[in-house]
PDB file of C-alpha atoms (C1' of nucleotides) in Angstrom:
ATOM      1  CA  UNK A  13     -40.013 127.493 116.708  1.00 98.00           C
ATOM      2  CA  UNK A  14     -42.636 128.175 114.143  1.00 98.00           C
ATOM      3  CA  UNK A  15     -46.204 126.687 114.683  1.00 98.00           C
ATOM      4  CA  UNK A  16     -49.178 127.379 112.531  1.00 98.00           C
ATOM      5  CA  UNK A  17     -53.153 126.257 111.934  1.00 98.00           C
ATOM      6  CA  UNK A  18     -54.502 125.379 108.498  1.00 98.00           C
ATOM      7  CA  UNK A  19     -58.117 124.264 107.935  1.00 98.00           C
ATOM      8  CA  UNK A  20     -57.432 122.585 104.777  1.00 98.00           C
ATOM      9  CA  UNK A  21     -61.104 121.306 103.860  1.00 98.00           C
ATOM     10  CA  UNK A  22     -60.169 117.944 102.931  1.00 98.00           C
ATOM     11  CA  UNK A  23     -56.733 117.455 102.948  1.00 98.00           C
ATOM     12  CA  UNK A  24     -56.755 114.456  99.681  1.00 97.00           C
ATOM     13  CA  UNK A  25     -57.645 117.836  97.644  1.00 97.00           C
ATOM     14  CA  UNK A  26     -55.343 119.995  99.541  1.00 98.00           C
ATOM     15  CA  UNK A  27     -52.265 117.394 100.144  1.00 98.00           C
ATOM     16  CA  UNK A  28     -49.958 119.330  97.903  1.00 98.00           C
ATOM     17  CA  UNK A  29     -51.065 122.834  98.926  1.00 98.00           C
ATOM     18  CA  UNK A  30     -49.883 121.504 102.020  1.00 98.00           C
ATOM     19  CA  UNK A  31     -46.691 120.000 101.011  1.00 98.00           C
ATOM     20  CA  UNK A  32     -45.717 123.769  98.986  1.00 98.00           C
ATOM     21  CA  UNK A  33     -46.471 125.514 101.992  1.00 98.00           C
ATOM     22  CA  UNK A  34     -45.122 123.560 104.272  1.00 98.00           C
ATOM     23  CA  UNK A  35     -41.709 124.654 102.242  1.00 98.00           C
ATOM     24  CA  UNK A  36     -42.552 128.374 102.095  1.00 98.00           C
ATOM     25  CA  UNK A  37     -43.666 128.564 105.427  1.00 98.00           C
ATOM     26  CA  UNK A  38     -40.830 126.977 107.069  1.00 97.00           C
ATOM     27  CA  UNK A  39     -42.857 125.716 109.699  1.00 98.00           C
ATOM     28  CA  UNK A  40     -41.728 123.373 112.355  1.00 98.00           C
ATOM     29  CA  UNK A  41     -45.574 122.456 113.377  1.00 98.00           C
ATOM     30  CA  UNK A  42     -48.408 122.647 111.608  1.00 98.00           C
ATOM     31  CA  UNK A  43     -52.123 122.018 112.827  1.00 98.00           C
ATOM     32  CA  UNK A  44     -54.765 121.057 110.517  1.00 98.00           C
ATOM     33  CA  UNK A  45     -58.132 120.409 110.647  1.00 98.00           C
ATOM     34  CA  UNK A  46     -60.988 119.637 108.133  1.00 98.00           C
ATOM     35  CA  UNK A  47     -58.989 116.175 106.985  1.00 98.00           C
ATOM     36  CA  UNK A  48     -62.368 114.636 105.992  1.00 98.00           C
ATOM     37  CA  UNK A  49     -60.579 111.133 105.774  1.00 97.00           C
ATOM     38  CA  UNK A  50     -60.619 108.102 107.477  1.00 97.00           C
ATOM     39  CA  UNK A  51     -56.695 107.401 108.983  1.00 97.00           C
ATOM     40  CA  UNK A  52     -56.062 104.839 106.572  1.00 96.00           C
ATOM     41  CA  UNK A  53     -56.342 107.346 103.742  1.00 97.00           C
ATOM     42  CA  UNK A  54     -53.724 109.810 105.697  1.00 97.00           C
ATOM     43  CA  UNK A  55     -50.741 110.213 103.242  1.00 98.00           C
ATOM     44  CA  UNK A  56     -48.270 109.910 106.264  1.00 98.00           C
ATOM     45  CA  UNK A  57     -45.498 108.769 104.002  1.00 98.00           C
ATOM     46  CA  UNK A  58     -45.800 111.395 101.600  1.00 98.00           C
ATOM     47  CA  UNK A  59     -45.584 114.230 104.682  1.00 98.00           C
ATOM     48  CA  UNK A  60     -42.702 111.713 105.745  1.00 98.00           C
ATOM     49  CA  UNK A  61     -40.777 111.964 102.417  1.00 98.00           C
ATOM     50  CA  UNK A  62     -41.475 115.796 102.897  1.00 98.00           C
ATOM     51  CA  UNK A  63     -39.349 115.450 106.254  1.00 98.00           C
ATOM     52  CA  UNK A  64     -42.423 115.464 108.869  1.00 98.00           C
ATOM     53  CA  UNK A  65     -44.134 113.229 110.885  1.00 98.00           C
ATOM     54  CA  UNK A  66     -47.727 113.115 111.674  1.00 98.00           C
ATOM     55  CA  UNK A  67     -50.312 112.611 113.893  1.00 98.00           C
ATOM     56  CA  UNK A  68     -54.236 112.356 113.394  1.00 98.00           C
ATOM     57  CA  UNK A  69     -57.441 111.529 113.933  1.00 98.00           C
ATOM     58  CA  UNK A  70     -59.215 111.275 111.321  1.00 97.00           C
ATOM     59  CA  UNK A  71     -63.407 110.135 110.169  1.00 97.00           C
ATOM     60  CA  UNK A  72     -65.049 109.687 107.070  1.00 96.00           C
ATOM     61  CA  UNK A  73     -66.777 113.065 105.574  1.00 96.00           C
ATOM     62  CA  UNK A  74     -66.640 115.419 108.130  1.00 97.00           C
ATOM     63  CA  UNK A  75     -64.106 116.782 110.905  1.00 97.00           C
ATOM     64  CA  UNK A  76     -60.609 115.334 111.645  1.00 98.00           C
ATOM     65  CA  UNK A  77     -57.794 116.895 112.834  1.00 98.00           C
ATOM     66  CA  UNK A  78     -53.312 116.180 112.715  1.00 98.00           C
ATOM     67  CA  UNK A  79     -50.555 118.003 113.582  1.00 98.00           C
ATOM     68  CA  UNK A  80     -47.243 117.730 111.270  1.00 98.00           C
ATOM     69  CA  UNK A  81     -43.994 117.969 112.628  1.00 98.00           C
ATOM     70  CA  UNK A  82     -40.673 118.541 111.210  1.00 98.00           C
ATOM     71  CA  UNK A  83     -37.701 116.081 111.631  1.00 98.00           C
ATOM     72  CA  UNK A  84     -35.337 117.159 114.001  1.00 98.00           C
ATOM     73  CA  UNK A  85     -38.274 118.385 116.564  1.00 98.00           C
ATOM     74  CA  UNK A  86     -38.753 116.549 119.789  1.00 98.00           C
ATOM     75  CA  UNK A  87     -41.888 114.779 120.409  1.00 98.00           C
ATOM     76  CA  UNK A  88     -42.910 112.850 123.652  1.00 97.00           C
ATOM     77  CA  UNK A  89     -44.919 110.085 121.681  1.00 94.00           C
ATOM     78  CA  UNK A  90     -46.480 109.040 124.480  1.00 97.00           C
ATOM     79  CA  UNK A  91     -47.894 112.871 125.158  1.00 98.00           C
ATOM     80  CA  UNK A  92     -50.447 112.214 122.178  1.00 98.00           C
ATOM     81  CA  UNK A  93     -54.752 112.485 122.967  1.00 98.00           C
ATOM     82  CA  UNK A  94     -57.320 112.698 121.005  1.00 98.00           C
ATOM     83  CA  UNK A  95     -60.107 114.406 121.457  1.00 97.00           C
ATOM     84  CA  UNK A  96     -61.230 115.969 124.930  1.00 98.00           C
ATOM     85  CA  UNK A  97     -60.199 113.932 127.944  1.00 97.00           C
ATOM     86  CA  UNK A  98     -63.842 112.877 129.490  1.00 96.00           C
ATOM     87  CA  UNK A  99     -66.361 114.043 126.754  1.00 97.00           C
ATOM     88  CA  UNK A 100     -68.073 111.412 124.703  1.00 94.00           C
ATOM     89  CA  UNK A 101     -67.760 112.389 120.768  1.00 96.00           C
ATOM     90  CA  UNK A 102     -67.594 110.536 117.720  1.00 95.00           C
ATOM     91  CA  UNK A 103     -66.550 113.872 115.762  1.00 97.00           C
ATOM     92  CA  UNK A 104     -62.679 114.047 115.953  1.00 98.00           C
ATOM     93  CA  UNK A 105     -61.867 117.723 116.626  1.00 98.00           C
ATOM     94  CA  UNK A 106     -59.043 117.379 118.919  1.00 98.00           C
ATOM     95  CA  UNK A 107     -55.668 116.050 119.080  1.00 98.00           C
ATOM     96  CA  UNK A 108     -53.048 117.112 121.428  1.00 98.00           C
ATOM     97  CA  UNK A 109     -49.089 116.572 121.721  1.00 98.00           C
ATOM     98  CA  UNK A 110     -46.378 117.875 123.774  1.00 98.00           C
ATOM     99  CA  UNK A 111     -43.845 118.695 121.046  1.00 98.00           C
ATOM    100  CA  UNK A 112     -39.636 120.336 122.201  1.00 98.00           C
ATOM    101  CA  UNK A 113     -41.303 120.860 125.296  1.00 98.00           C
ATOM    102  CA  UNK A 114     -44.747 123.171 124.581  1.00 98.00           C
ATOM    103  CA  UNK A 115     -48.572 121.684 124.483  1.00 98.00           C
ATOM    104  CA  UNK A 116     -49.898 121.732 121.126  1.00 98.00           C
ATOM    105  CA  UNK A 117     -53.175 121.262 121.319  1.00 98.00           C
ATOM    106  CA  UNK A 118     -54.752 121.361 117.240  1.00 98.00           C
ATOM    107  CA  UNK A 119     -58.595 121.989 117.624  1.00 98.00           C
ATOM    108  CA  UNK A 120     -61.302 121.915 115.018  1.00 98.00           C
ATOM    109  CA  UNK A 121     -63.841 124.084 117.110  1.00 98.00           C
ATOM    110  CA  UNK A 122     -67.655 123.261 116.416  1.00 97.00           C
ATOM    111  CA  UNK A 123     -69.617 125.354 113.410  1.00 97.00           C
ATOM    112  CA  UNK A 124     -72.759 126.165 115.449  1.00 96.00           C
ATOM    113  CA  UNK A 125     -75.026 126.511 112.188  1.00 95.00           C
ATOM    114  CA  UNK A 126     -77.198 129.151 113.612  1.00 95.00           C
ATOM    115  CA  UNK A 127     -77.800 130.390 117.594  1.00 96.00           C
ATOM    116  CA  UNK A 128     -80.256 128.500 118.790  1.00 95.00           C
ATOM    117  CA  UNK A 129     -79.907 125.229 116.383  1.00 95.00           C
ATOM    118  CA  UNK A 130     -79.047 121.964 118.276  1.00 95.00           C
ATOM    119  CA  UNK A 131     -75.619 122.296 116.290  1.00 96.00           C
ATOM    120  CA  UNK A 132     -75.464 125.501 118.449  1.00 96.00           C
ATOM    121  CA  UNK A 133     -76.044 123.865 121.873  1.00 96.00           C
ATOM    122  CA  UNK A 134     -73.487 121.430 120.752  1.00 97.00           C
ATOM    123  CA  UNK A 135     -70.911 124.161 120.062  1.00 97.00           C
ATOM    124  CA  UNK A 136     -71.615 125.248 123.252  1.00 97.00           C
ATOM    125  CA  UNK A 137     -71.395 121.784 125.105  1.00 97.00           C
ATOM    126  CA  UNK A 138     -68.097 121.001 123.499  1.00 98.00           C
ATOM    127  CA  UNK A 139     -66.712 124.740 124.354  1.00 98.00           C
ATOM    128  CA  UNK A 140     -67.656 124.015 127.787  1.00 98.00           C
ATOM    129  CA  UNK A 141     -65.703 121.101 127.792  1.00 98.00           C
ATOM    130  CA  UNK A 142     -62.692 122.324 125.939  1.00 98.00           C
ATOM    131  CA  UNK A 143     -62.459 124.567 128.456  1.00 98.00           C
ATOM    132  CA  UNK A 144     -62.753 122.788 131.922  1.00 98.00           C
ATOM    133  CA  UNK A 145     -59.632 120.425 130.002  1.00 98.00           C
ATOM    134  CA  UNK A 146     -57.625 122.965 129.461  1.00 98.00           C
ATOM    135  CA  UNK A 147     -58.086 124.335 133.124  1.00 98.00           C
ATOM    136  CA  UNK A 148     -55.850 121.153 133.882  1.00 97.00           C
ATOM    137  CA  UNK A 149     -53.833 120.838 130.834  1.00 98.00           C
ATOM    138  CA  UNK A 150     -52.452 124.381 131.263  1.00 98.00           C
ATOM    139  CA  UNK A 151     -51.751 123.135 134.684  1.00 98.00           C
ATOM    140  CA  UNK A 152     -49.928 120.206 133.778  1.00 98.00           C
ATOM    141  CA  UNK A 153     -48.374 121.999 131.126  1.00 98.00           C
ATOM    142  CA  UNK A 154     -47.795 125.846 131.691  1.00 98.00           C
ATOM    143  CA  UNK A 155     -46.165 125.943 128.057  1.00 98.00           C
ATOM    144  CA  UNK A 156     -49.521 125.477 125.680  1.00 98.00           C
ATOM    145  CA  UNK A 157     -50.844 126.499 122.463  1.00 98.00           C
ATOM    146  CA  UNK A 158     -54.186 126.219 121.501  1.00 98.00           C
ATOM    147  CA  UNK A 159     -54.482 126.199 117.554  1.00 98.00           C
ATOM    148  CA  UNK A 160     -57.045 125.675 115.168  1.00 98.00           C
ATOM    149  CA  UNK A 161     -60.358 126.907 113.338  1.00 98.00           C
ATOM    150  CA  UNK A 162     -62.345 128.096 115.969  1.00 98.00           C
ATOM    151  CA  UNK A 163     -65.511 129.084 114.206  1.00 98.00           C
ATOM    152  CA  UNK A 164     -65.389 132.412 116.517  1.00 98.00           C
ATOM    153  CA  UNK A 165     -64.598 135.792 115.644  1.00 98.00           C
ATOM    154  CA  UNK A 166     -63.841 137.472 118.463  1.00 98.00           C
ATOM    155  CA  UNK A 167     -64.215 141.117 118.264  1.00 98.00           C
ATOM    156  CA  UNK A 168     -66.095 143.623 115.378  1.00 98.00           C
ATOM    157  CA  UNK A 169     -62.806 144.799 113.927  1.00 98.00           C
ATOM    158  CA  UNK A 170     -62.095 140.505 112.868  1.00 98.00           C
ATOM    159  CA  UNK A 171     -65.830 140.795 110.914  1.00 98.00           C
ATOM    160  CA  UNK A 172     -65.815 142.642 107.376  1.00 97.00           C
ATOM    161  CA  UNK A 173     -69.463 143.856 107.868  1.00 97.00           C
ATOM    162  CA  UNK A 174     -70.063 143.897 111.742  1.00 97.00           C
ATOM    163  CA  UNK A 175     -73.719 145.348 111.154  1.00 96.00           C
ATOM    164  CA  UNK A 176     -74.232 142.542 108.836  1.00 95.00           C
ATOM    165  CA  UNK A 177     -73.342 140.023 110.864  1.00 96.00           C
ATOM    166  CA  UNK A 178     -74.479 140.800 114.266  1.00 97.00           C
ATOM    167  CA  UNK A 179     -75.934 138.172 116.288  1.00 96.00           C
ATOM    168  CA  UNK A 180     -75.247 135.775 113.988  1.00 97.00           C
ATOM    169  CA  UNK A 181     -73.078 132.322 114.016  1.00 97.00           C
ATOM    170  CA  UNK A 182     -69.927 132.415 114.536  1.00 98.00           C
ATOM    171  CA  UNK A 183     -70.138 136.275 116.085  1.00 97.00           C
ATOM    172  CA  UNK A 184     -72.958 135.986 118.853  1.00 97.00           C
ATOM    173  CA  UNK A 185     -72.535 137.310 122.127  1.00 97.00           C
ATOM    174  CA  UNK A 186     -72.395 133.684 123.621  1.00 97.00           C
ATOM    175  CA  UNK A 187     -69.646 132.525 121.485  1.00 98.00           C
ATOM    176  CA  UNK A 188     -67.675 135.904 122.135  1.00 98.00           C
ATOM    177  CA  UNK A 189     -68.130 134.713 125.882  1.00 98.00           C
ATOM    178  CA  UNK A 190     -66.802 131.580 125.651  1.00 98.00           C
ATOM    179  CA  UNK A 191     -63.817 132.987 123.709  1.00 98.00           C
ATOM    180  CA  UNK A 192     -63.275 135.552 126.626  1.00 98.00           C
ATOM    181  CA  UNK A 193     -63.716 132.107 129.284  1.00 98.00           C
ATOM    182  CA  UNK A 194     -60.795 130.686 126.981  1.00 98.00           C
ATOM    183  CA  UNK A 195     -58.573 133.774 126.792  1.00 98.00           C
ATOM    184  CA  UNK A 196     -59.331 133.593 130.787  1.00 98.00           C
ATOM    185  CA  UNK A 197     -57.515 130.580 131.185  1.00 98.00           C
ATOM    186  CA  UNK A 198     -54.578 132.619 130.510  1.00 98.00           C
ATOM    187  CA  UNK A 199     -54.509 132.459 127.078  1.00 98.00           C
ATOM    188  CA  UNK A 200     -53.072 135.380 124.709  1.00 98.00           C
ATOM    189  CA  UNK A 201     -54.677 135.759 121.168  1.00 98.00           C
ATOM    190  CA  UNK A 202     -51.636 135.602 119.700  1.00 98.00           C
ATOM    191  CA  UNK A 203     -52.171 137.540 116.964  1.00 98.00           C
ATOM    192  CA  UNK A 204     -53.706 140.816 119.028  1.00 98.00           C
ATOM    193  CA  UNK A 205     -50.235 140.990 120.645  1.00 98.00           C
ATOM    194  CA  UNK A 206     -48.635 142.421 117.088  1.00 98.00           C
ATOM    195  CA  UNK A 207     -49.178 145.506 114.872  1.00 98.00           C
ATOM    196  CA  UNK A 208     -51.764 143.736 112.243  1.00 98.00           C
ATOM    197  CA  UNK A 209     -53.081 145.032 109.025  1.00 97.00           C
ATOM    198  CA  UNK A 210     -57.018 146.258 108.905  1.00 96.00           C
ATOM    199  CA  UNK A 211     -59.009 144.083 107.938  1.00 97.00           C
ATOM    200  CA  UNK A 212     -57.178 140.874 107.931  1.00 98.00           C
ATOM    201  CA  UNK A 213     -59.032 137.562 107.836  1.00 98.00           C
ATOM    202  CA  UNK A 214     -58.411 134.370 108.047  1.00 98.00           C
ATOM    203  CA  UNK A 215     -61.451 132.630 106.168  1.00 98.00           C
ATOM    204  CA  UNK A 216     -63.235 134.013 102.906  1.00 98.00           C
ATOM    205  CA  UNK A 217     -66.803 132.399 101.640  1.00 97.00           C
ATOM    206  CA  UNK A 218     -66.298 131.079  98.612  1.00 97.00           C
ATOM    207  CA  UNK A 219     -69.551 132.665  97.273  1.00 95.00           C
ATOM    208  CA  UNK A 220     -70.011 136.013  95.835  1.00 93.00           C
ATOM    209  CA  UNK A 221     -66.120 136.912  95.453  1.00 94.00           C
ATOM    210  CA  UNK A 222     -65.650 137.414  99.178  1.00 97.00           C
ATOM    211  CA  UNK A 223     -61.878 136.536  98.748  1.00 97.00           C
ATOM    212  CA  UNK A 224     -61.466 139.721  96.018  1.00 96.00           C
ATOM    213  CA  UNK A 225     -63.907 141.956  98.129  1.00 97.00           C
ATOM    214  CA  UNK A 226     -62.301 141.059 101.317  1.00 98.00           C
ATOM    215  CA  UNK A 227     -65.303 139.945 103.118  1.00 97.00           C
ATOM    216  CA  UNK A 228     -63.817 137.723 105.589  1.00 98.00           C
ATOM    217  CA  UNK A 229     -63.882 136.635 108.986  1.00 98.00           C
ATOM    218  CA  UNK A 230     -60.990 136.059 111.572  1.00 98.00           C
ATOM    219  CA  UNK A 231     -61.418 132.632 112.885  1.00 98.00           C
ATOM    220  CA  UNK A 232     -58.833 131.074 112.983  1.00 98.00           C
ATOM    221  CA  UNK A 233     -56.463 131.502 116.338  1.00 98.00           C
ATOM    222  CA  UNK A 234     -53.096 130.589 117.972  1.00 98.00           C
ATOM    223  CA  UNK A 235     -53.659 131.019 121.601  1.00 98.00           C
ATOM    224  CA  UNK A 236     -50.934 130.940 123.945  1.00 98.00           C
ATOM    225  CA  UNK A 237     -50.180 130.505 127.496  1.00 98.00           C
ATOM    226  CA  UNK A 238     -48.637 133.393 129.638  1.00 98.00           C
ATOM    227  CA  UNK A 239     -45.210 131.447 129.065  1.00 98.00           C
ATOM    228  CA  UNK A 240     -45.316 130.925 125.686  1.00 98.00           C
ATOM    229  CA  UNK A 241     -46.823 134.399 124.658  1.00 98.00           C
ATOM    230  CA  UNK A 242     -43.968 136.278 126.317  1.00 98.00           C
ATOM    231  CA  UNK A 243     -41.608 134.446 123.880  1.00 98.00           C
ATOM    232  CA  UNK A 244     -43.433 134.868 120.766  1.00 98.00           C
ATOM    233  CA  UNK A 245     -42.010 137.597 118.111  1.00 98.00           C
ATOM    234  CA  UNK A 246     -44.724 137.033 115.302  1.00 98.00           C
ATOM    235  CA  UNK A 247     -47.838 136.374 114.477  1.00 98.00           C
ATOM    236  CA  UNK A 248     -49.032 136.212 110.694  1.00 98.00           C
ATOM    237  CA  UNK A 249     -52.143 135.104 108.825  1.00 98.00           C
ATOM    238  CA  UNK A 250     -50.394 134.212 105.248  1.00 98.00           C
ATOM    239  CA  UNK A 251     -52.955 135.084 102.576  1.00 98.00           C
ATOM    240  CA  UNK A 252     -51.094 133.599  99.816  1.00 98.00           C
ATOM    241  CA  UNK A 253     -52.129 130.216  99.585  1.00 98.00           C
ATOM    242  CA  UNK A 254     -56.010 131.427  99.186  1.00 98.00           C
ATOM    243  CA  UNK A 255     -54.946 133.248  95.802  1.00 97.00           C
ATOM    244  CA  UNK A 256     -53.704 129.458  94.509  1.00 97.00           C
ATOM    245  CA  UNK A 257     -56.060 127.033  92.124  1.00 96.00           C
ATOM    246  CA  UNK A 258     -58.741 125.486  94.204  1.00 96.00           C
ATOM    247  CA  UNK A 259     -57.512 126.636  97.279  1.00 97.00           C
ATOM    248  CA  UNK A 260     -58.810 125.848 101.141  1.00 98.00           C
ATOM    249  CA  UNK A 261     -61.395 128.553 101.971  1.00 98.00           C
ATOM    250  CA  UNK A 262     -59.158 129.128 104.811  1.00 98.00           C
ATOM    251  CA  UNK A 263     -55.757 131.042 105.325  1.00 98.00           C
ATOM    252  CA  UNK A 264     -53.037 129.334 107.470  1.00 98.00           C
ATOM    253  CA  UNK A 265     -52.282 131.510 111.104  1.00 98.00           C
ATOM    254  CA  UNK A 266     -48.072 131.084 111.948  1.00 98.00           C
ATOM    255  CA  UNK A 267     -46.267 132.629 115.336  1.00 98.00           C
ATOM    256  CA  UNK A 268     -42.955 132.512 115.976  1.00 98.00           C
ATOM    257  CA  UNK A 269     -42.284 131.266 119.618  1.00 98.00           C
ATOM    258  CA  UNK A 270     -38.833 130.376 121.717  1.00 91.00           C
TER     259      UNK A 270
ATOM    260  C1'  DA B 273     -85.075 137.899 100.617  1.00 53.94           C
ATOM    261  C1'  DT B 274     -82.510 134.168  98.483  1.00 53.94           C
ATOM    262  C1'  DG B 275     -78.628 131.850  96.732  1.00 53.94           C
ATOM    263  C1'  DG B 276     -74.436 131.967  95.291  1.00 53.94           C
ATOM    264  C1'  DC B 277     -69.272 127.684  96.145  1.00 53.94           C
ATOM    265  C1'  DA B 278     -66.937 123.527  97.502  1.00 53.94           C
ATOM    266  C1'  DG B 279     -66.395 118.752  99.194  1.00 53.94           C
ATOM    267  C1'  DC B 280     -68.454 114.362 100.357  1.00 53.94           C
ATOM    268  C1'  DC B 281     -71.017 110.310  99.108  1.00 53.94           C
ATOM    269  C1'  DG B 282     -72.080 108.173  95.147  1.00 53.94           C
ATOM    270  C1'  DT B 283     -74.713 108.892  90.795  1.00 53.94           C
ATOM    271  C1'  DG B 284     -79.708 111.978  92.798  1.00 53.94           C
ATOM    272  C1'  DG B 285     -79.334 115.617  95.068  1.00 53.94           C
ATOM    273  C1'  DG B 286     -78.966 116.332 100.097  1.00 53.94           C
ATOM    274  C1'  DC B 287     -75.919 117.584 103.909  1.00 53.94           C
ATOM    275  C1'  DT B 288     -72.485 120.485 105.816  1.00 53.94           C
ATOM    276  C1'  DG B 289     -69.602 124.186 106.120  1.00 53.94           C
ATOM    277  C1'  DA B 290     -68.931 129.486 107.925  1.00 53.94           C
TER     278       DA B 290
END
DNA sequence: ATGGCAGCCGTGGGCTGA
């Protein structure tokens, strides 16, 4: 089974960037986040028409998350939540599903803005939560994958310029921590257990020609349980669909599992 | 040192993202 993440940054502007990857990729799940519509405005029947179903929740502007699934893959409808279990948010940046038997859990992790901003503390708050959930859901279900932007960059080597960046959002030794509390639950950065290319990122400013110079970050993750990572054969970050007309600033993550 | 691009809302330019 092939699952990927895509943070699509509004998917009505990136619906058919969606749809064409969707039939390069071959993938049997995909997570998004950054819908930045409301539910009514989900094009379900144009994913359907595509041959995948879909899940969501969705707000105006800002946030919302889905997962797409491919016809032919069992889901336990009943398995779907959304958001965490427990912690009070109007910002929808969670929805999970339990999809041919493995937890997919799509996750649109807090930006932060800058360390010590009350966007920052929130980060924090919701990490803390994600994580005492998932201390239970990997309980409940020892097959899960956590996907999705995760506005962390876990080590130097996923930062272009690590001197630049030091300290800053999205690389500070806080949010490093609560990616190590995460990968503590049992979790495998997918990714990390392949061969990879230097320098590969998974999000590019759009600004000052980062995508041509390369100066990216690695945020975006596939995280899997001790079950699930000793069946996975691959794990790819797909540059392609970054090189296409007003693309998503992010690249879509895909491992191979089962 | 700063802003630079993109999307949203909604018609100005501010907010947010990463």
């Amino acid at each position: 089974m092939k699952i990927a993440t895509w943070n699509v940054n509004s998917l009505k502007v990136r619906q058919q960037h969606v749809l064409d990857w969707l039939q390069l990729s071959q993938a049997d799940v995909l997570c998004l986040q950054e819908l930045k519509l409301t539910d009514d405005k989900f094009p379900r029947t144009d994913f359907e028409a595509a041959g995948y179903k879909s899940w969501f929740a969705g707000q105006k502007t800002y946030n919302g998350v889905g997962i797409l699934v491919r016809d032919g893959v069992s889901v336990d409808e009943g398995s779907v939540v959304r958001n965490i279990p427990g912690f009070d948010d109007p910002q929808q940046r969670v929805i999970a599903a339990t999809i041919n038997g493995v937890r997919i859990v799509s996750a649109y992790f807090p930006n932060g803005q800058a360390v010590g901003s009350e966007k920052f503390a929130y980060k924090m708050r919701w990490l803390d939560a994600l994580h005492d959930w998932l201390i239970d859901e990997i309980k409940a279900h020892p097959k899960l994958a956590l996907l999705g932007d995760y506005n962390i960059a876990p080590e130097d080597r996923d930062v272009h310029d690590p001197k630049a960046w030091e300290g800053q959002n999205l690389v500070s030794p806080e949010e490093r921590a609560q990616f190590v509390r995460l990968v503590g639950l049992g979790l495998t950065d997918s990714f990390r257990q392949f061969e990879q290319p230097e320098k590969l990122f998974t999000w590019w400013d759009y600004r000052m020609l980062a995508f041509r110079r390369n100066a990216g970050l690695r945020i975006d993750h596939i995280l899997l349980s001790a079950e699930l990572a000793a069946t996975c054969s691959a794990c790819e970050v797909d540059k392609v669909p970054r090189k296409w007309e007003q693309p998503s600033d992010h690249a879509p993550v895909i491992a191979t599992i089962g």
